[in-house]
Every structure is written in C-alpha cells, then in structure tokens.
Amino acid sequence: MEIKGGAMEEQEHKRRVRYSGTHPKEFQEKYKEHSPEKYADDVEKIIKSGKTPAGMHRSICVNEILDFLQIVPGQTGLDATLGYGGHTLEILKRLDSRGKLYAIDVDSLELPRTRERLENLGYGSDILKIKQMNFSEIDRIALEAGSLDFVLADLGVSSMQIDNPERGFSFKKDGPLDLRLNPLKGESAADRLKTVSQEELAGVFTENADEPHAFEIARAIISVRDKGIEIATTTQLKHIVANALMFLPMKDRDDEVKKACQRCFQALRIDVNSEFEVLHEFLEKLPDVLAPGGRIAILSFHSGEDRLVKKSFKRFLSEGIYREISPEPIRPTHEECSSNSRARSAKLRWAIKA
Ligand SMILES: C[S@@+](CC[C@H](N)C(=O)[O-])C[C@H]1O[C@@H](n2cnc3c(N)ncnc32)[C@H](O)[C@@H]1O
C-alpha cells in the first residue's frame, strides 16, 4: 500500500457545499442536519433511527445527572464541558431564570455556535456565562463566581468534533491529522508525529489505549517518517496501521485494523490534549471550588479517565473532604444505549462535598 507524502496544501476558504441530491453522505453536505431548527422533522427521524445528526451532539445520562445534582433556582454552578449545550440547557431549565450557570469549553470552533444557539433560546449573560477555557483552570471560575453549588463534567469529545473530518478525530473520514480540542492552540497530532521517538510513541499507544500492537505500529510510523514522508492525514495514518498489522491472519485482519485505528487515534487525542493531566488538575482543584454540600457529577468514556475520577473521589472521601461518593459507577439505561451507541461506554460518578 502506498503512503502519500508531502505537506497538506494550504486550505482555501470554501463556501459551505451546496448539495443538490437527496441523500448527502459527506458531513458538510448534510445541510438539513446542520439546520435542525429548520428541518426538525428530518432531524427527529435521524435521532429515532439511533444516529446522531451531523453537527449535533446527543447528551448522555441527562436524567441520571439531573436526579443527582438536585439543582434548584438561585444556585450557582458550572458545566465544565459545554459541547453542544444539551446538559447546559437542561440545567438552565432547572434554574428557572434564577441563579447563575458558568459553562466552559476549550473548543474555539464549536463554542461560538453553541453560544449563539443558547442565546437564540433566550439565555443571555444575565444567567449564562460562557467562557472558552480549559477545566484545569476551574479555580479561575470560582474566583469570579464564588463557591459552586454544582459542577458537571462530561469528558471526552462531542459528536460535532468526531464527525467533522476537518478536525481529524476519526480514521473513517479523510482529513488533516489534527485531533486538537482547540485547533488554535498547541501541537496537532501530525506535528507531534514529526518529533516523537519510537519508544515514546509506543508508550502513548500502550498507556492511553492499551494497544496490544503498540510496538509494531510505532515502528511502522517512525519508519515512514524516516523515509522523509510527512504523516499529515487521517487516511495516511490508517494505512500505516493497516501495513503494520499485515502479519495478522487474514480472517481477523480487517477487524483488528479497525480496532487498532480506534485505539491509536484515541491515544493520540489523549496525548495532544494532555487529557489525563488536565483531568488530574481539575480533580485536585474541585474541593476548593465547591460550597459545603456542593455536588459534582463526572461522566467518563475511557477506563483511564474513570480510574482517575474514582481514585480522586475515594481519596477525598477518606480525608473527610467529600461526605459521600457514588459507590459504583452509574451506567446509561439499556434503552439509551440502544438508541445512542455513543452512550455504551459511559460511566457516571458523583461526589458530595462535606
Ligand atoms: C462529550 S462533549 C460534552 C457534551 C455536552 N455535555 C452536551 O450535552 O452537549 C465534551 C466536551 O468537552 C470539551 N472538553 C474536553 N476536555 C476539556 C477540557 N479540559 N476543558 C474544557 N472543555 C473540555 C470538548 O471540547 C467537548 O466539547
């Protein structure tokens, strides 16, 4: 299989693609899904079929989260991962125009869209304060807001990020190998692959995603780089992973390549966004920003994240800083998992400040 080299051509500013057919396949062409307010019936049909419309995110464990947070009008809280704003909207309904909700996200592309959507629903800065920032800086919110009555974090990536090929989160679509939650800051995955050593890369795949073929895949990536070829796109990386696993028996290969791609893309995403480090910082700062009796709910989608949350909650419980924590993670209902496959790996944990 040939790996194409060369830097990505500079992208010209393009108008949104006008699609004239009836069954658009590409993300940008799905004009109805990008305008749910105009095509509500079509979007509803897509959701009922178990899919997530393009440019949208379906919030997970909404009832379980709201049941636990017990939000009442007049409270001050934080949604640490605004995303599409689905959880934020439900929280705002509970606040019933009284109190204050801070909502933050690192994503510089999606945040303005979500802000506009929520503003159009009548939620202005009197009740909703949206800021583009990392939740590792949660102490900055508390400086402005005072102690918080509740905090929600719905970790990982949104469907808008995964589905948009220009963000490079999915090996299923060709796009630049970026993988940054905030594409205006830090190093893209493509840039990371230009300098990382083979040993470190194998470590990234093993530690962040338990990749059983970490060594072979890291070796293949570095050998392509050593030929002077820049690994700039999602498709290039997918082909390198496939080449690295040619030694597997034919009957298992396609399935194994798909799983390895999923794991390697996830591992690189965790790495370029320092996801474990910022989660650790957030968890450490949480007790100081919560009011006595303040409630925190964290939804995670990765065993490494869930382990960090569990460990932190247990430690603060044993130190008497939290008064109670969820004894076991709460899982989405069977109905939710069958209507939204992205809910399947979700685990919800909660804690209450003493
Ligand atoms: C699963 S989505 C949240 C979806 C949202 N709860 C909703 O209902 O639409 C996760 C979001 O968290 C954001 N995110 C991930 N890590 C973050 C961090 N360290 N600080 C702030 N936002 C972060 C991502 O950019 C993404 O928009």
Short mmCIF file of C-alpha atoms and ligand atoms in Angstrom, two decimals:
data_model
loop_
_atom_site.label_atom_id
_atom_site.label_comp_id
_atom_site.label_asym_id
_atom_site.label_seq_id
_atom_site.Cartn_x
_atom_site.Cartn_y
_atom_site.Cartn_z
CA MET A 1 0.00 0.00 0.00
CA GLU A 2 1.39 3.41 -0.93
CA ILE A 3 1.64 6.11 1.68
CA LYS A 4 1.25 9.51 0.10
CA GLY A 5 3.71 12.14 1.28
CA GLY A 6 4.02 15.90 1.12
CA ALA A 7 2.55 18.64 3.25
CA MET A 8 -1.18 19.34 3.06
CA GLU A 9 -1.91 22.05 0.57
CA GLU A 10 -2.99 25.24 2.26
CA GLN A 11 -6.76 25.20 2.54
CA GLU A 12 -8.56 27.92 0.64
CA HIS A 13 -11.61 29.49 2.23
CA LYS A 14 -14.54 27.47 0.92
CA ARG A 15 -18.23 28.29 0.91
CA ARG A 16 -20.42 25.61 2.50
CA VAL A 17 -21.04 22.92 -0.12
CA ARG A 18 -24.47 23.29 -1.72
CA TYR A 19 -25.86 19.81 -2.13
CA SER A 20 -28.42 19.22 -4.83
CA GLY A 21 -29.11 15.46 -4.38
CA THR A 22 -31.45 13.77 -1.91
CA HIS A 23 -29.07 11.64 0.16
CA PRO A 24 -25.99 13.62 1.16
CA LYS A 25 -23.19 11.45 2.50
CA GLU A 26 -20.48 13.92 3.43
CA PHE A 27 -20.57 15.79 6.77
CA GLN A 28 -20.56 19.30 5.23
CA GLU A 29 -23.25 18.40 2.68
CA LYS A 30 -25.81 17.33 5.27
CA TYR A 31 -27.48 20.73 5.16
CA LYS A 32 -30.71 19.62 6.86
CA GLU A 33 -28.84 18.15 9.82
CA HIS A 34 -26.80 21.34 10.17
CA SER A 35 -30.06 23.35 10.49
CA PRO A 36 -32.17 21.36 12.99
CA GLU A 37 -34.32 24.43 13.72
CA LYS A 38 -35.40 24.47 10.04
CA TYR A 39 -35.68 20.71 9.45
CA ALA A 40 -36.90 19.47 12.83
CA ASP A 41 -38.87 16.50 11.41
CA ASP A 42 -35.94 15.17 9.37
CA VAL A 43 -33.57 15.53 12.32
CA GLU A 44 -36.06 13.78 14.62
CA LYS A 45 -36.21 10.84 12.17
CA ILE A 46 -32.40 10.51 12.21
CA ILE A 47 -32.32 10.53 16.02
CA LYS A 48 -35.11 7.92 16.17
CA SER A 49 -33.05 5.66 13.88
CA GLY A 50 -30.29 5.66 16.54
CA LYS A 51 -27.94 8.05 14.72
CA THR A 52 -26.57 11.44 15.69
CA PRO A 53 -27.33 14.15 13.10
CA ALA A 54 -24.29 15.93 11.63
CA GLY A 55 -23.20 18.96 13.64
CA MET A 56 -25.17 17.87 16.70
CA HIS A 57 -24.44 16.04 19.96
CA ARG A 58 -26.91 13.97 21.96
CA SER A 59 -26.37 14.45 25.68
CA ILE A 60 -25.91 11.28 27.72
CA CYS A 61 -27.35 10.29 31.12
CA VAL A 62 -29.31 13.54 31.33
CA ASN A 63 -31.90 12.21 33.81
CA GLU A 64 -29.30 10.45 35.96
CA ILE A 65 -27.21 13.64 36.14
CA LEU A 66 -30.14 15.93 36.94
CA ASP A 67 -31.52 13.48 39.54
CA PHE A 68 -28.20 13.61 41.33
CA LEU A 69 -27.37 17.32 41.00
CA GLN A 70 -30.75 18.34 42.52
CA ILE A 71 -30.46 21.84 41.08
CA VAL A 72 -32.81 24.46 42.49
CA PRO A 73 -33.44 28.04 41.29
CA GLY A 74 -30.96 30.56 42.69
CA GLN A 75 -27.94 28.25 42.70
CA THR A 76 -24.58 28.90 41.04
CA GLY A 77 -22.99 26.08 39.08
CA LEU A 78 -20.60 25.10 36.32
CA ASP A 79 -20.92 22.96 33.23
CA ALA A 80 -17.22 22.29 32.65
CA THR A 81 -17.78 20.76 29.19
CA LEU A 82 -20.36 22.82 27.31
CA GLY A 83 -20.13 20.95 23.97
CA TYR A 84 -23.44 21.29 22.09
CA GLY A 85 -25.03 22.70 25.22
CA GLY A 86 -27.53 19.88 25.80
CA HIS A 87 -26.78 19.40 29.50
CA THR A 88 -26.40 23.18 29.91
CA LEU A 89 -29.89 23.71 28.52
CA GLU A 90 -31.44 21.19 30.91
CA ILE A 91 -29.61 22.80 33.86
CA LEU A 92 -30.85 26.25 32.77
CA LYS A 93 -34.42 24.93 32.78
CA ARG A 94 -33.92 23.77 36.38
CA LEU A 95 -32.52 27.19 37.41
CA ASP A 96 -35.72 28.72 36.06
CA SER A 97 -34.17 32.15 35.36
CA ARG A 98 -32.71 32.48 38.85
CA GLY A 99 -29.06 31.88 39.74
CA LYS A 100 -26.04 31.64 37.50
CA LEU A 101 -24.58 28.99 35.26
CA TYR A 102 -20.99 29.13 34.07
CA ALA A 103 -20.31 26.97 31.03
CA ILE A 104 -16.84 26.43 29.59
CA ASP A 105 -15.18 24.50 26.77
CA VAL A 106 -11.75 24.53 25.16
CA ASP A 107 -13.16 24.19 21.66
CA SER A 108 -12.71 27.52 19.88
CA LEU A 109 -14.70 26.36 16.83
CA GLU A 110 -17.85 24.90 18.39
CA LEU A 111 -18.17 27.25 21.37
CA PRO A 112 -19.40 30.30 19.38
CA ARG A 113 -22.02 28.13 17.64
CA THR A 114 -23.30 26.80 20.95
CA ARG A 115 -23.33 30.28 22.45
CA GLU A 116 -25.43 31.55 19.55
CA ARG A 117 -27.82 28.60 19.79
CA LEU A 118 -28.38 29.18 23.51
CA GLU A 119 -28.69 32.96 23.04
CA ASN A 120 -31.35 32.35 20.40
CA LEU A 121 -33.23 30.33 23.02
CA GLY A 122 -33.18 33.39 25.27
CA TYR A 123 -30.25 32.53 27.55
CA GLY A 124 -28.06 35.64 27.77
CA SER A 125 -25.15 36.58 30.02
CA ASP A 126 -27.50 37.52 32.89
CA ILE A 127 -27.97 33.81 33.64
CA LEU A 128 -25.40 32.01 31.45
CA LYS A 129 -21.71 32.92 31.36
CA ILE A 130 -19.90 31.07 28.59
CA LYS A 131 -16.10 31.12 28.52
CA GLN A 132 -13.56 29.44 26.30
CA MET A 133 -11.13 27.84 28.73
CA ASN A 134 -9.75 24.57 29.99
CA PHE A 135 -11.44 22.99 33.01
CA SER A 136 -8.00 22.58 34.57
CA GLU A 137 -8.39 26.31 35.36
CA ILE A 138 -11.61 25.80 37.33
CA ASP A 139 -10.19 27.92 40.17
CA ARG A 140 -10.47 30.97 37.90
CA ILE A 141 -14.23 30.41 37.66
CA ALA A 142 -14.56 30.21 41.43
CA LEU A 143 -12.64 33.49 41.80
CA GLU A 144 -15.37 35.19 39.79
CA ALA A 145 -18.41 33.14 40.80
CA GLY A 146 -17.68 32.31 44.43
CA SER A 147 -18.23 28.74 45.67
CA LEU A 148 -20.16 26.49 43.35
CA ASP A 149 -23.28 24.53 44.28
CA PHE A 150 -22.75 22.02 41.48
CA VAL A 151 -20.27 21.05 38.78
CA LEU A 152 -20.80 18.78 35.79
CA ALA A 153 -18.07 17.39 33.54
CA ASP A 154 -18.98 15.25 30.52
CA LEU A 155 -15.49 14.23 29.43
CA GLY A 156 -14.02 13.47 26.03
CA VAL A 157 -15.19 14.66 22.64
CA SER A 158 -18.52 15.77 21.20
CA SER A 159 -20.16 14.23 18.13
CA MET A 160 -19.58 17.52 16.28
CA GLN A 161 -15.86 17.09 16.82
CA ILE A 162 -15.76 13.38 15.92
CA ASP A 163 -17.94 13.70 12.83
CA ASN A 164 -16.28 16.74 11.27
CA PRO A 165 -13.49 15.37 9.02
CA GLU A 166 -11.68 18.71 9.15
CA ARG A 167 -10.94 18.09 12.85
CA GLY A 168 -9.18 14.78 12.13
CA PHE A 169 -10.67 12.84 15.07
CA SER A 170 -11.86 9.85 13.05
CA PHE A 171 -9.94 7.41 10.89
CA LYS A 172 -13.17 6.74 8.99
CA LYS A 173 -13.00 10.07 7.13
CA ASP A 174 -10.06 11.60 5.31
CA GLY A 175 -8.89 14.84 6.87
CA PRO A 176 -5.91 16.60 8.40
CA LEU A 177 -4.41 14.63 11.29
CA ASP A 178 -5.17 17.30 13.88
CA LEU A 179 -7.04 15.85 16.91
CA ARG A 180 -6.84 19.04 19.00
CA LEU A 181 -9.91 20.02 21.02
CA ASN A 182 -8.81 23.60 20.46
CA PRO A 183 -7.29 23.71 16.97
CA LEU A 184 -5.90 27.20 17.63
CA LYS A 185 -3.58 26.07 20.40
CA GLY A 186 -0.82 23.53 20.92
CA GLU A 187 0.58 20.86 18.65
CA SER A 188 -1.53 18.87 16.18
CA ALA A 189 -1.13 15.07 16.05
CA ALA A 190 0.63 15.46 12.67
CA ASP A 191 3.20 17.80 14.25
CA ARG A 192 3.59 15.51 17.25
CA LEU A 193 4.46 12.61 14.92
CA LYS A 194 7.27 14.69 13.41
CA THR A 195 9.34 14.64 16.60
CA VAL A 196 8.16 11.87 18.93
CA SER A 197 10.56 8.94 19.44
CA GLN A 198 9.50 5.38 18.62
CA GLU A 199 9.73 4.38 22.27
CA GLU A 200 7.63 7.30 23.48
CA LEU A 201 5.03 6.69 20.77
CA ALA A 202 4.68 3.02 21.71
CA GLY A 203 4.22 4.21 25.30
CA VAL A 204 1.45 6.62 24.22
CA PHE A 205 -0.41 3.77 22.46
CA THR A 206 0.01 1.38 25.41
CA GLU A 207 -0.67 3.76 28.28
CA ASN A 208 -3.52 5.73 26.71
CA ALA A 209 -5.33 2.93 24.91
CA ASP A 210 -3.91 -0.49 25.90
CA GLU A 211 -2.92 -1.06 22.27
CA PRO A 212 -1.61 -4.64 22.04
CA HIS A 213 0.32 -3.90 18.82
CA ALA A 214 1.82 -0.64 20.12
CA PHE A 215 5.40 -1.61 19.28
CA GLU A 216 4.69 -2.67 15.68
CA ILE A 217 2.53 0.40 14.96
CA ALA A 218 5.04 2.84 16.47
CA ARG A 219 7.86 1.19 14.47
CA ALA A 220 5.85 1.48 11.24
CA ILE A 221 5.10 5.16 11.85
CA ILE A 222 8.71 6.02 12.55
CA SER A 223 9.95 4.07 9.53
CA VAL A 224 7.59 6.07 7.26
CA ARG A 225 8.85 9.29 8.86
CA ASP A 226 12.46 8.16 8.42
CA LYS A 227 11.82 7.98 4.65
CA GLY A 228 11.14 11.72 4.76
CA ILE A 229 7.36 11.29 4.42
CA GLU A 230 5.15 13.61 6.44
CA ILE A 231 2.15 11.87 8.04
CA ALA A 232 -0.36 14.65 7.58
CA THR A 233 -3.76 12.98 7.14
CA THR A 234 -6.05 10.54 8.93
CA THR A 235 -6.03 8.23 5.89
CA GLN A 236 -2.22 8.07 5.84
CA LEU A 237 -2.16 7.03 9.48
CA LYS A 238 -4.89 4.43 8.89
CA HIS A 239 -2.85 2.93 6.03
CA ILE A 240 0.29 2.82 8.17
CA VAL A 241 -1.60 0.97 10.94
CA ALA A 242 -3.00 -1.46 8.35
CA ASN A 243 0.50 -2.08 6.93
CA ALA A 244 1.93 -2.62 10.40
CA LEU A 245 -0.65 -5.36 11.07
CA MET A 246 -0.12 -7.30 7.84
CA PHE A 247 1.35 -10.13 9.94
CA LEU A 248 -2.08 -10.89 11.44
CA PRO A 249 -4.09 -13.79 9.99
CA MET A 250 -6.26 -12.64 7.07
CA LYS A 251 -9.51 -13.67 8.71
CA ASP A 252 -9.02 -11.35 11.70
CA ARG A 253 -7.13 -8.56 9.99
CA ASP A 254 -9.85 -6.11 8.94
CA ASP A 255 -11.46 -6.23 12.34
CA GLU A 256 -8.13 -5.87 14.17
CA VAL A 257 -7.03 -2.94 11.98
CA LYS A 258 -10.30 -1.14 12.72
CA LYS A 259 -9.92 -1.66 16.47
CA ALA A 260 -6.24 -0.67 16.38
CA CYS A 261 -7.11 2.53 14.46
CA GLN A 262 -9.77 3.36 17.06
CA ARG A 263 -7.27 2.84 19.88
CA CYS A 264 -4.37 4.69 18.24
CA PHE A 265 -6.46 7.73 17.29
CA GLN A 266 -7.85 7.84 20.82
CA ALA A 267 -4.36 7.52 22.31
CA LEU A 268 -3.02 10.35 20.16
CA ARG A 269 -6.02 12.54 21.03
CA ILE A 270 -5.42 11.99 24.74
CA ASP A 271 -1.76 12.80 24.21
CA VAL A 272 -2.05 16.00 22.15
CA ASN A 273 -4.70 17.40 24.51
CA SER A 274 -2.89 16.24 27.71
CA GLU A 275 -6.28 14.84 28.75
CA PHE A 276 -5.12 12.86 31.79
CA GLU A 277 -3.01 15.74 33.10
CA VAL A 278 -5.79 18.34 32.85
CA LEU A 279 -8.32 15.95 34.37
CA HIS A 280 -5.96 15.35 37.29
CA GLU A 281 -5.59 19.11 37.82
CA PHE A 282 -9.38 19.61 37.65
CA LEU A 283 -10.00 16.83 40.21
CA GLU A 284 -7.39 18.26 42.58
CA LYS A 285 -8.92 21.75 42.42
CA LEU A 286 -12.56 20.64 42.76
CA PRO A 287 -12.86 20.51 46.57
CA ASP A 288 -11.70 24.14 46.85
CA VAL A 289 -14.28 25.47 44.42
CA LEU A 290 -17.32 23.64 45.82
CA ALA A 291 -19.61 25.07 48.51
CA PRO A 292 -20.30 22.81 51.54
CA GLY A 293 -22.80 20.21 50.30
CA GLY A 294 -21.83 21.07 46.69
CA ARG A 295 -22.40 18.30 44.16
CA ILE A 296 -20.15 17.08 41.38
CA ALA A 297 -21.04 14.68 38.56
CA ILE A 298 -18.47 13.34 36.10
CA LEU A 299 -19.29 11.30 33.03
CA SER A 300 -16.34 9.44 31.52
CA PHE A 301 -15.91 7.29 28.43
CA HIS A 302 -12.47 5.81 28.94
CA SER A 303 -11.21 3.45 31.64
CA GLY A 304 -8.15 5.66 32.28
CA GLU A 305 -10.37 8.68 32.97
CA ASP A 306 -12.75 6.68 35.13
CA ARG A 307 -9.82 5.36 37.18
CA LEU A 308 -8.59 8.91 37.85
CA VAL A 309 -12.08 10.08 38.91
CA LYS A 310 -12.62 7.05 41.16
CA LYS A 311 -9.21 7.44 42.82
CA SER A 312 -9.66 11.14 43.48
CA PHE A 313 -13.20 10.76 44.86
CA LYS A 314 -12.10 7.89 47.15
CA ARG A 315 -9.11 9.82 48.47
CA PHE A 316 -11.11 12.95 49.27
CA LEU A 317 -13.80 10.77 50.91
CA SER A 318 -11.21 9.13 53.14
CA GLU A 319 -9.84 12.58 54.06
CA GLY A 320 -13.36 13.75 55.02
CA ILE A 321 -13.38 16.39 52.24
CA TYR A 322 -16.22 14.63 50.43
CA ARG A 323 -19.10 13.43 52.56
CA GLU A 324 -20.38 10.83 50.10
CA ILE A 325 -19.41 9.38 46.72
CA SER A 326 -21.17 7.06 44.27
CA PRO A 327 -20.45 3.51 45.48
CA GLU A 328 -20.41 2.21 41.89
CA PRO A 329 -20.44 3.99 38.54
CA ILE A 330 -23.92 4.60 37.13
CA ARG A 331 -24.39 3.30 33.58
CA PRO A 332 -26.82 4.62 30.97
CA THR A 333 -30.01 2.58 30.65
CA HIS A 334 -30.30 -0.20 28.11
CA GLU A 335 -32.80 1.97 26.17
CA GLU A 336 -30.33 4.88 25.98
CA CYS A 337 -27.50 2.59 24.80
CA SER A 338 -29.67 1.08 22.09
CA SER A 339 -30.89 4.45 20.86
CA ASN A 340 -27.42 6.07 21.06
CA SER A 341 -24.44 3.78 20.58
CA ARG A 342 -22.10 6.53 21.86
CA ALA A 343 -23.62 6.08 25.34
CA ARG A 344 -22.38 2.49 25.65
CA SER A 345 -19.03 3.19 27.28
CA ALA A 346 -20.30 5.96 29.60
CA LYS A 347 -19.76 5.77 33.37
CA LEU A 348 -21.16 8.40 35.72
CA ARG A 349 -19.62 9.02 39.14
CA TRP A 350 -20.66 11.61 41.69
CA ALA A 351 -19.44 13.14 44.95
CA ILE A 352 -20.85 15.50 47.58
CA LYS A 353 -18.59 17.96 49.42
CA ALA A 354 -18.68 17.67 53.22
C1 LIG B 1 -18.91 14.94 25.45
S1 LIG B 1 -18.74 16.60 24.98
C2 LIG B 1 -19.85 17.47 26.03
C3 LIG B 1 -21.26 17.47 25.50
C4 LIG B 1 -22.21 18.31 26.32
N1 LIG B 1 -22.33 17.81 27.67
C5 LIG B 1 -23.57 18.37 25.66
O1 LIG B 1 -24.56 17.97 26.28
O2 LIG B 1 -23.64 18.83 24.52
C6 LIG B 1 -17.20 17.01 25.70
C7 LIG B 1 -16.80 18.47 25.51
O3 LIG B 1 -15.80 18.74 26.48
C8 LIG B 1 -14.84 19.57 25.91
N2 LIG B 1 -13.61 19.37 26.68
C9 LIG B 1 -12.83 18.27 26.73
N3 LIG B 1 -11.78 18.47 27.57
C10 LIG B 1 -11.93 19.72 28.07
C11 LIG B 1 -11.18 20.50 28.99
N4 LIG B 1 -10.06 20.02 29.53
N5 LIG B 1 -11.63 21.73 29.31
C12 LIG B 1 -12.76 22.23 28.75
N6 LIG B 1 -13.51 21.54 27.84
C13 LIG B 1 -13.10 20.31 27.51
C14 LIG B 1 -14.74 19.10 24.48
O4 LIG B 1 -14.19 20.14 23.67
C15 LIG B 1 -16.20 18.80 24.16
O5 LIG B 1 -16.84 19.91 23.61
#
